[in-house]
Backbone as numpy.savetxt, mean C-alpha at the origin, in Angstrom:
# Nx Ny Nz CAx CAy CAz Cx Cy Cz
-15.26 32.12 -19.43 -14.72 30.79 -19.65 -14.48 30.11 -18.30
-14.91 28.98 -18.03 -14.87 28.01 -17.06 -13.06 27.70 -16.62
-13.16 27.78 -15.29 -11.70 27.21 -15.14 -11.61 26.07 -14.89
-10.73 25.05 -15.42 -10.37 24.09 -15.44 -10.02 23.95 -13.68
-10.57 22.65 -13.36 -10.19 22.15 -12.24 -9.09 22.04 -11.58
-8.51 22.19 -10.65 -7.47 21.84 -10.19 -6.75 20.34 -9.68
-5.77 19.45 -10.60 -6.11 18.46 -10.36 -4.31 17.96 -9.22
-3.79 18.68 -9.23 -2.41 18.88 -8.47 -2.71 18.76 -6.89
-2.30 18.38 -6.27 -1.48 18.63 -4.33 -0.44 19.02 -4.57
0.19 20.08 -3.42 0.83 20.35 -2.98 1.51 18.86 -1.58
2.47 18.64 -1.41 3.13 18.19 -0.60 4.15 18.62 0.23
4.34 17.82 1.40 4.78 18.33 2.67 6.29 18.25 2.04
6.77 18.01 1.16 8.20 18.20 0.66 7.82 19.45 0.03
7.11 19.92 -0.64 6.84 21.50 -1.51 6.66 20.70 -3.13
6.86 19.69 -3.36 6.76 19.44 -4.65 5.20 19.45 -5.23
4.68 19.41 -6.19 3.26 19.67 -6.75 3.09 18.55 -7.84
2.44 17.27 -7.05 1.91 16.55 -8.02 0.72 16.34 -8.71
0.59 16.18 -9.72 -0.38 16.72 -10.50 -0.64 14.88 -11.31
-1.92 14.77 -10.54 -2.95 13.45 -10.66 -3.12 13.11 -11.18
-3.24 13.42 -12.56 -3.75 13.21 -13.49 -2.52 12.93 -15.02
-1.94 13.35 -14.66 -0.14 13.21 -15.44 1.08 12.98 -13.85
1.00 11.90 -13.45 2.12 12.52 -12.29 3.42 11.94 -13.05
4.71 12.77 -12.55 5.92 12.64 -13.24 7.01 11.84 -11.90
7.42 11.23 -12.00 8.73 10.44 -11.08 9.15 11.63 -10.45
9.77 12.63 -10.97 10.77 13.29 -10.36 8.87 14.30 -9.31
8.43 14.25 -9.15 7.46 15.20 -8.21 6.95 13.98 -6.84
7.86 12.83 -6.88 7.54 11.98 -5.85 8.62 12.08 -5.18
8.30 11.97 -3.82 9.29 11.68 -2.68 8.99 10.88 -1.48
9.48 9.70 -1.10 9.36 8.52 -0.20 8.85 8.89 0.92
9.75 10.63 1.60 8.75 11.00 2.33 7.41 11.43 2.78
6.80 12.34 1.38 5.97 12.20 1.46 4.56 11.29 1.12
5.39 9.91 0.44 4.24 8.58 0.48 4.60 8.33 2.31
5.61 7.97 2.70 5.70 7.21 4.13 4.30 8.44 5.10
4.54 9.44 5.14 4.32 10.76 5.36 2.58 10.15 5.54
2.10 10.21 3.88 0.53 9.89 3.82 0.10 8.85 3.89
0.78 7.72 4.45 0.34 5.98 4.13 0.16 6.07 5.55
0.94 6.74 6.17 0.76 6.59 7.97 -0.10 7.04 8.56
-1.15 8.28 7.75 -2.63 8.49 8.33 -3.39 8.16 7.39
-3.25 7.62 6.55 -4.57 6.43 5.97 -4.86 5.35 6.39
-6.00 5.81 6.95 -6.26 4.45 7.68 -7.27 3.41 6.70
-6.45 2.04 7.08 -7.45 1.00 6.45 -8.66 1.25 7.20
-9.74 -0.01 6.64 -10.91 -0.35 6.90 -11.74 0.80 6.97
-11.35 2.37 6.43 -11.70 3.45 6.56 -12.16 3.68 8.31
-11.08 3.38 8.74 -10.95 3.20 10.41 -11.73 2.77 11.18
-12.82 2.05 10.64 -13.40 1.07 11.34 -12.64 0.04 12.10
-12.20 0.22 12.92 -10.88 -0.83 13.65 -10.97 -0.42 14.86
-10.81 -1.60 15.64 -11.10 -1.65 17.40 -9.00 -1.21 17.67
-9.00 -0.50 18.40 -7.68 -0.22 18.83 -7.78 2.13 18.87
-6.76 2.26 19.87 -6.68 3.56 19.51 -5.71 4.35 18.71
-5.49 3.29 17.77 -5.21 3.91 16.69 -5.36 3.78 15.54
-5.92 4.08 14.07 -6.00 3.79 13.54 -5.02 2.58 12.57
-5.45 1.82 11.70 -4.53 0.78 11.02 -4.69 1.21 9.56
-3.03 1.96 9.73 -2.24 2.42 8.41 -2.34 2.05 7.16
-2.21 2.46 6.12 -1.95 1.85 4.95 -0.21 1.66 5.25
0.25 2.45 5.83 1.98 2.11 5.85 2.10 0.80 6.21
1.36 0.95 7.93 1.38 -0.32 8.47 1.23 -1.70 7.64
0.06 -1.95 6.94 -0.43 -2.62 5.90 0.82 -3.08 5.02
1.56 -2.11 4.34 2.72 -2.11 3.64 3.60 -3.08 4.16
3.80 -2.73 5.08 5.25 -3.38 5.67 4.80 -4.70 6.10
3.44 -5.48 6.24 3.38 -6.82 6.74 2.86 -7.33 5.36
2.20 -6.61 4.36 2.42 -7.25 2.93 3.77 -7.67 2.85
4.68 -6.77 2.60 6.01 -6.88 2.16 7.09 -8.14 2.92
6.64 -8.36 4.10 7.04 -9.48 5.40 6.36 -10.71 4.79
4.89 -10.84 4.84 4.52 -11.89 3.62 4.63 -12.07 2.37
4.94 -11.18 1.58 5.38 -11.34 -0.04 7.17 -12.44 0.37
7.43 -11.79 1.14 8.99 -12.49 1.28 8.70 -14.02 1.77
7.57 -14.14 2.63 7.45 -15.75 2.94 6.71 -16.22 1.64
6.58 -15.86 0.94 5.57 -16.22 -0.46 6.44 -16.48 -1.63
8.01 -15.71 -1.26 8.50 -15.78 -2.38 9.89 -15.43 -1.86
10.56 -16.64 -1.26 11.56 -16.25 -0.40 12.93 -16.10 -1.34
12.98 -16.31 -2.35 13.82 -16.01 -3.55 14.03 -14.63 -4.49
12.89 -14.31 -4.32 12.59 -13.17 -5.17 13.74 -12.26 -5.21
13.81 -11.27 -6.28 14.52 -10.47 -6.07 13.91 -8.59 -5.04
15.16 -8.43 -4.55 14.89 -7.33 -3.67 13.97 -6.35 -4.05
14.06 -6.22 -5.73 13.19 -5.12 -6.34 11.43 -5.42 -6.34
11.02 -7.04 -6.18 9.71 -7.24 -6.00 9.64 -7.15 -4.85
10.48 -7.04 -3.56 9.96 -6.63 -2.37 9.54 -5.26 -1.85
10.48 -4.60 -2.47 10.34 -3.22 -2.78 8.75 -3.09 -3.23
8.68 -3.47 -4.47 7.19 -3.28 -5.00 6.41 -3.98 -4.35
6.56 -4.95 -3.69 5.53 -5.00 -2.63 5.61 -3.96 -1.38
6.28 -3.48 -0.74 6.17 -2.46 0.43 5.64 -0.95 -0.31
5.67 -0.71 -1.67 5.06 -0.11 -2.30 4.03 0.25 -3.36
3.37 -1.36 -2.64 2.06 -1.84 -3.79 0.98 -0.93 -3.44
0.49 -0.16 -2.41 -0.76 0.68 -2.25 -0.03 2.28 -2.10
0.72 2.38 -2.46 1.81 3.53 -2.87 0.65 5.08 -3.05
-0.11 4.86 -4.31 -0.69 5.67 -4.51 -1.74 6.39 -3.84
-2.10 5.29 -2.78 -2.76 5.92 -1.78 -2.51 7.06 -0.89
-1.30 7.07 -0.79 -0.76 8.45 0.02 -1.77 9.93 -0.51
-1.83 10.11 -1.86 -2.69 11.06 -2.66 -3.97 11.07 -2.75
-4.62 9.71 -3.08 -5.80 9.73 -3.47 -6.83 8.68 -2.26
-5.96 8.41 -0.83 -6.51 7.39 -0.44 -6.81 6.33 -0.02
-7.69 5.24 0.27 -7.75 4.01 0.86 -9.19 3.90 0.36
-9.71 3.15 -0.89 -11.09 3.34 -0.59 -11.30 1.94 -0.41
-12.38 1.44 0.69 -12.69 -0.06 0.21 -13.35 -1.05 -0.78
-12.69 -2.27 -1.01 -13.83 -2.74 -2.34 -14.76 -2.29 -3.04
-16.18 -2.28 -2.42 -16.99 -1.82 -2.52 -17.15 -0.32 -3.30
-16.26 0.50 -2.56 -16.42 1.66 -3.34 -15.74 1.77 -4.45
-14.83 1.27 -4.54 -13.56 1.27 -5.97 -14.86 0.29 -6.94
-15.24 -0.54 -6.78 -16.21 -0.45 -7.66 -17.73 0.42 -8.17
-17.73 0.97 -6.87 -19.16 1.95 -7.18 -18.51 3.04 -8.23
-16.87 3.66 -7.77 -16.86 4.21 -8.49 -16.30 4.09 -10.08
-15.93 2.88 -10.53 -16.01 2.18 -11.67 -14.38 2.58 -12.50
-14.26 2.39 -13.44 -12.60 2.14 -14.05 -11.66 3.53 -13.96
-12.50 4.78 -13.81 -11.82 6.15 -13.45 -10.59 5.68 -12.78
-11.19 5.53 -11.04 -10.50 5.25 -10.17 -9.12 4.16 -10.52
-9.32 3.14 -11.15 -7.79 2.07 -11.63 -7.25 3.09 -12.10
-7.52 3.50 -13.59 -6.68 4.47 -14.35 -6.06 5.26 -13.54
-5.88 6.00 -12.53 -5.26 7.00 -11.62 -4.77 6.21 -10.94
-5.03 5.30 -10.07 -4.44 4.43 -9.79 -2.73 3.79 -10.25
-3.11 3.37 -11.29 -2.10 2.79 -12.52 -1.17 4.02 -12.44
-1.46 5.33 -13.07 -0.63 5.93 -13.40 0.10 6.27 -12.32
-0.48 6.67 -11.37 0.56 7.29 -10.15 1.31 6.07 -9.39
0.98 4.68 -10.01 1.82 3.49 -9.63 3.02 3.48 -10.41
2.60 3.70 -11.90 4.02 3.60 -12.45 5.11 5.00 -12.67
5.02 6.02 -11.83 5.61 7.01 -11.45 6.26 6.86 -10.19
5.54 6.22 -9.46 6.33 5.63 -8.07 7.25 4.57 -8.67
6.79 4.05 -9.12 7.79 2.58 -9.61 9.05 3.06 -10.22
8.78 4.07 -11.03 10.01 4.37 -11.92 10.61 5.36 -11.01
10.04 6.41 -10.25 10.63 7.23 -9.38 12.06 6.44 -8.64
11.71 4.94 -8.26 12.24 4.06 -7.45 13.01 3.09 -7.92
13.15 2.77 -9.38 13.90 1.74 -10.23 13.23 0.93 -10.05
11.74 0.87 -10.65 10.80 -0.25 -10.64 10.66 -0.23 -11.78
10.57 -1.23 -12.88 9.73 -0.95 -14.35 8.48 -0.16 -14.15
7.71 0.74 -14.63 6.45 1.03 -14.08 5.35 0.01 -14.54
5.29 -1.58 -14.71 4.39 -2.61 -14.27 5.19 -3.52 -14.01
4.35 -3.93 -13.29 5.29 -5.14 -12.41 4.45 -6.35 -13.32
5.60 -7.63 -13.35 4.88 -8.79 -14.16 4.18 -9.32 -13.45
3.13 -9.64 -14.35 1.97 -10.77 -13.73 1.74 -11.82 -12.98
3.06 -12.42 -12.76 3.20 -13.36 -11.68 3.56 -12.81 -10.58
4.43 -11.65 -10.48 5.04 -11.14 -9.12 3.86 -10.54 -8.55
2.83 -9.65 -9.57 1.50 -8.78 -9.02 0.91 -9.88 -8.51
0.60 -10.73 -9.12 -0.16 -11.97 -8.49 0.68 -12.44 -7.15
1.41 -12.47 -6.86 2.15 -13.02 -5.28 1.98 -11.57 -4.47
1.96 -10.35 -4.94 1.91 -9.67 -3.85 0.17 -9.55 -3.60
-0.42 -9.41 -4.48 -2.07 -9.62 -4.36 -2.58 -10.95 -3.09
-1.62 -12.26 -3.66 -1.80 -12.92 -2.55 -1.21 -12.10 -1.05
-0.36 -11.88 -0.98 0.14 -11.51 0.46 -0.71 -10.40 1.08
-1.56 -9.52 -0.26 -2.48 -8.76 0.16 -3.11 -9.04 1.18
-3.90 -10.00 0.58 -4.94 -11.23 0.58 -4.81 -11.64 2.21
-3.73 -12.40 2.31 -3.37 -12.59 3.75 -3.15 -11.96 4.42
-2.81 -10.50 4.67 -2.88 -9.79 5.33 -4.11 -9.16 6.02
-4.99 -8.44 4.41 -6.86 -8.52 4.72 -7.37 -9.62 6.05
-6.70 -10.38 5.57 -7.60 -11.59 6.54 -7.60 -11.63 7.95
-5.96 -10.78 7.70 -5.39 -11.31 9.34 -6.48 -9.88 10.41
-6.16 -8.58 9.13 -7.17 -7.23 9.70 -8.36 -7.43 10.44
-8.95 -8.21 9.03 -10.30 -8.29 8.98 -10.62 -9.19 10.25
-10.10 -10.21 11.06 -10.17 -11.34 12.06 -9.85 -10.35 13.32
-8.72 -9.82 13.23 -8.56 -8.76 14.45 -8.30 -7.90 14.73
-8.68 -6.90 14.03 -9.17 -6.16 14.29 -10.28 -5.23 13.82
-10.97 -5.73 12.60 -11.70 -5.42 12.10 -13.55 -5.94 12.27
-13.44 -7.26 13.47 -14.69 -7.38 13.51 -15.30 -8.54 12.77
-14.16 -9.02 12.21 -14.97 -10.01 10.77 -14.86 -11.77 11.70
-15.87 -12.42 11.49 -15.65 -13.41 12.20 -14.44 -14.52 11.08
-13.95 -15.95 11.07 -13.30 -16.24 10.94 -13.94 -16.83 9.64
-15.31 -17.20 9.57 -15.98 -17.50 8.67 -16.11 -16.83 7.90
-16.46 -15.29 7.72 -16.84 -14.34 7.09 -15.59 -13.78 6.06
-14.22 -13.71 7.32 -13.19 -13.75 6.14 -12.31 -14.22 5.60
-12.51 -15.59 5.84 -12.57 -16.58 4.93 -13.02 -16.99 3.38
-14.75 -16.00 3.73 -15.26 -15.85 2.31 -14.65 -14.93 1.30
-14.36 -13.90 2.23 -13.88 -12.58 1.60 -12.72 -12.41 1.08
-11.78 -13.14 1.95 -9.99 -13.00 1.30 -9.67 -14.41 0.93
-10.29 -15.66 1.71 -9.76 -17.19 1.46 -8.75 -17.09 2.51
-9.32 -18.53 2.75 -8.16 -18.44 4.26 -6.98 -19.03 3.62
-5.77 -18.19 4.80 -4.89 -18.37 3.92 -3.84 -19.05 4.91
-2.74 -19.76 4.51 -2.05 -20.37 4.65 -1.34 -20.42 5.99
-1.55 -20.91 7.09 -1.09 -20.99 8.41 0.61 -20.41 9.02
1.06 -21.28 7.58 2.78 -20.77 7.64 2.63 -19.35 7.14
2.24 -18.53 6.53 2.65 -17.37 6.11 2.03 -15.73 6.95
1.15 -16.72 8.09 1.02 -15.55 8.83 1.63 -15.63 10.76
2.13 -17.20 10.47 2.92 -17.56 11.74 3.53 -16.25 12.54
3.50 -16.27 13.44 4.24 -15.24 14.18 3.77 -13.55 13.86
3.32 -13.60 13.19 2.69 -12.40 12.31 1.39 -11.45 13.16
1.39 -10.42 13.53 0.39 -10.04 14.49 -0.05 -8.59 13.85
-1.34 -8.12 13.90 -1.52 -6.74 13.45 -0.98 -5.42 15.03
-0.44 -4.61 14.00 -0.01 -3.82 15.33 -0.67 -2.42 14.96
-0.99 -1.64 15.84 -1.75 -0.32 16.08 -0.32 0.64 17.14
-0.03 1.42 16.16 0.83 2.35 16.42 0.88 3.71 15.86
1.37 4.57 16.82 1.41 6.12 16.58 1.49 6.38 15.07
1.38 6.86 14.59 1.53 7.53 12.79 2.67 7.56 12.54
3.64 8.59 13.43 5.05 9.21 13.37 6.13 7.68 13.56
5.58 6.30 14.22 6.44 5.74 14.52 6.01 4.88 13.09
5.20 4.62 12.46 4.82 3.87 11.39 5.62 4.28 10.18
5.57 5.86 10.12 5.89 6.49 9.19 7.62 6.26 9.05
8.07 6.16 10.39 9.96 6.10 10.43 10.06 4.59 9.93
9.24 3.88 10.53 9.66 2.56 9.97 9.41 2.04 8.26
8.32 2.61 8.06 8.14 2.65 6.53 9.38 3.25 5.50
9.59 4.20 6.22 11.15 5.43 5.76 12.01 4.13 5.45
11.96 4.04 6.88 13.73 3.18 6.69 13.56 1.97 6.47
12.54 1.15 6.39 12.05 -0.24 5.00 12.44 0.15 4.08
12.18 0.93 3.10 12.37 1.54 2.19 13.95 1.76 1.57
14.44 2.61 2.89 15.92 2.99 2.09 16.71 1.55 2.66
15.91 0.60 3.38 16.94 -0.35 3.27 16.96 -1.51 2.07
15.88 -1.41 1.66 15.58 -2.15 0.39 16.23 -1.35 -1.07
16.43 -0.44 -0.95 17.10 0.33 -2.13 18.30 -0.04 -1.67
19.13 0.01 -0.74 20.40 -0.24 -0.56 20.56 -2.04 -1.27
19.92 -2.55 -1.05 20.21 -3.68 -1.28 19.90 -3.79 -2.98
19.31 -2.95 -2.93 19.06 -3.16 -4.97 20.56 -3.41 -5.67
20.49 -4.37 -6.51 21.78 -3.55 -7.81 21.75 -2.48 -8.37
């Protein structure tokens, strides 16, 4: 008899999440901050010597979701600094490939989103207007990558993300930093946004 695949990690906390059913209580902040800080976007195609984080990524979504939606409550900021969450496990893949590899990939996706969410006092879906404002801040962020440090001329990602709004990336710069220092700052984004929750 064939053995069933193994569909679980082990993590640098010791807990064992298992991919395919993941449960709230087998997540820990450290080990998303932990794996968002060596995933590198653009699958590290990026001029700098260091790669550009998915953590990194996180935290200037979450800086633009707040200029996008300067009202919001603390808990959609949260879910924005933890909108590519699931990547810690399964990843960073780009466009392109999340469609080559077709609706598998969402479904896993989804689920290990709404295990983080609830792990965290998130509903596990976020409503359709708030997903839609952090998608935008995505959006603007992509752009800012893709312009510098990724190679993309101003035209090109323009096509790709839509250029986006002058005020919401004001002052705003992509930064290339150590893993370990990405990873502390992601940490403590995090527990400072839970503090502020009700």
């Amino acid at each position: 008899m064939a053995q069933k695949p193994r569909a679980w990690q082990r993590m640098l906390s010791g807990r064992r999440l298992d991919l395919l059913d993941p449960t709230p209580v087998d997540i820990e902040i450290e080990d998303i901050a932990h794996g968002l800080a060596f995933v590198a976007r653009w699958n590290g195609q990026t001029q700098g010597d260091f790669a550009y984080s998915v953590a990194e990524h996180s935290l200037l979504v979450e800086t633009i979701f707040a200029r996008i939606a300067p009202n919001a409550p603390v808990k959609w900021r949260l879910a924005a600094l933890l909108h590519d969450a699931p990547e810690y496990v399964i990843g960073d893949m780009i466009s392109p490939v999340k469609a080559a590899v077709g609706p598998g990939y969402g479904a896993l996706d989804e689920r290990l989103e709404a295990a983080v969410h609830i792990r965290f006092g998130l509903p596990a879906k976020v409503p359709a207007a708030v997903k839609k404002q952090i998608k935008r801040a995505d959006r603007v962020s992509a752009w800012m990558e893709a312009v510098q440090i990724a190679g993309f001329s101003e035209a090109e990602a323009d096509k790709f993300f839509g250029r986006p709004d002058p005020a919401l990336r004001e002052g705003l710069h992509i930064r290339l930093r150590p893993p370990v220092e990405v990873r502390a700052d992601f940490t403590a984004r995090h527990a400072a946004l839970l503090k502020e929750m009700p």
